[in-house]
Amino acid sequence: MNAITFDRTKARFPIAEVVTSFIDGEGVPADNRGERLPAVCPATEDTISFLREADKDEVDLAVKAARRAFDQGPWPRMSTDERKRIMAQIKQVLTENLDEIAYLETLNAGITHTHTRGFHGPRMAWNFEFFAEVASQAAGQAYQQTKPYLSVVTREPIGVGALIGPWNAPIALCTMKIASCIAFGNTCVLKPSEFTPLSLRRVVELIHKTDIPKGVVNLVNGRGHVTGDALVSHPGVDVVSFTGGTTTGRAIASRAGQGLKPVALELGGKSANIITATANLDRALDGALLGIYSNNGQQCLAGSRILVDRKIANEFIEKFVARSRNITVGDPLDPKTQVGPLAYEAHMKRVLGFVDIAKQEGDELLVGGKRHDGFKKGYFVEPTAVMAKNNDTRICQEEIFGPFAAFLTYDDIDEAIAIANQSEFGLVGYVWSDHLPTAMKVSQQVRAGTIWVNTPLTRELRAPFGGYKASGIGRDSAEDCMMFFTEAKTTTIPLQEFPMAKWGV
Ligand code: NAD
């Protein structure tokens, strides 16, 4: 049996003993105010740090700092090129410290180091370059059709953004929020997940090693119902950008609605991965495994319902099961590891609870289905696949958010599309087929924000990403983020004198 150990004295990088907020350019002291919550390493179950929760008063300080930086500070008033220069510095400082940030992320979130160092980390740094470039290329509009007027439309920063993120890809997702918010001249307060505070605290500290004015990027740490709710409800917040679960999204949208604050919601998914008989089945198999098991199975865009054409189902599923058994589960810091631990204990229990639910509902367990017994400690779950009785079962209708695939079979592509659409979610869809009309039919008829044809998980930052139905409201992309984080202003000027009524003459 494997014992993965954590020894603070041998840590590759220093780990803060207490993680606090970062407000107005300064780290908040680790005093005795507020709750202290453990930050746990899911591979060893050790408490590696404590999070000092920001209460309502501390959230108020953070929003006021962001407000001041927006209402009076230089950031919204400086030229776009100057902001771009500072965002390039941010990219550089994050890139220089990628090893440390990726290490902290892996330690606290359990995402493999291969993934945090090779994918989430570079994406984090690139977010700043990308959105600075978007802002610097943005143009307004001009209308001249109504003579003799010229109407010009300019876009102005919307104000203070409340940015709330999940634990499954903290650095990649939260920095996209920060970068897309500040690039257009806004200021922000970020609230990461209370389960994974370590990496983002360091990221925000590093952002302040650049010329960024104080108060532009603030951070508060704490639980959703305490710190998050205080942030969303704060009257000084102008706009709310949220990524997380659908139930939380509903609560946040109604809270933000009371203040008439625009919200962008990137929520859960239960996406169909349609494997047709016309696919390159070797590639479809590779893609299906990556689609459900990468990022330890904790991804909104997972292909978690795998729909296989009945003609090829036995062979495909047999191979999938054999490959699942062979996946290397283990220490997320080990470069050989493919699947690491789930992020925290209650989440692991919830994921394993779906094995019991599946058994009760008459689904057939194909592989996995239990806590991995190769480790003394850690929230390791075996890569799991279940043949679902039908699409009405809970394992097909609820987001499990773990290494847990639900298989279904179908007889023709219309049936596959109907099954794909019989879901409250609509985040993404996958289809594997070398027959173009079939792939296009799926692309056109599956009601989801993104369809991947013959590829798993390819994120194009320029193109809209977001969900239909209960998977969200709004989209992330260059243009969508600009629209969301700016207000449009129309200015109308007559180009020549025109007759005007002379009242009261
Ligand atoms: P969650 O909804 O539990 O929490 C997300 C964030 O919201 C956390 O920071 C949490 O503290 C905060 N929060 C909770 N209640 C709040 C409240 N009342 N007011 C303000 N903030 C509150 O989600 P999670 O478990 O951290 O993340 C997993 C979920 O995120 C999954 O459903 C997944 O599909 C979704 N997700 C979606 C996308 C996407 O792009 N669509 C990307 C990643 C994750």
Coordinates of C-alpha atoms in Angstrom, one line a residue, residues 417 421 431 436-448 451 453 468:
I417 CA -29.5 13.2 -30.3
N421 CA -31.0 16.6 -25.3
V431 CA -19.5 13.4 -31.5
L436 CA -19.7 14.6 -42.2
P437 CA -23.5 14.7 -42.4
T438 CA -23.8 12.8 -39.1
A439 CA -21.3 15.0 -37.4
M440 CA -23.1 18.1 -38.7
K441 CA -26.5 16.8 -37.7
V442 CA -25.3 16.4 -34.1
S443 CA -23.7 19.8 -34.2
Q444 CA -26.9 21.4 -35.3
Q445 CA -29.4 19.5 -33.2
V446 CA -27.7 18.9 -29.8
R447 CA -28.7 21.9 -27.6
A448 CA -25.4 22.8 -26.1
I451 CA -19.9 20.8 -29.8
V453 CA -16.3 16.8 -33.4
Y468 CA -27.7 26.4 -22.8

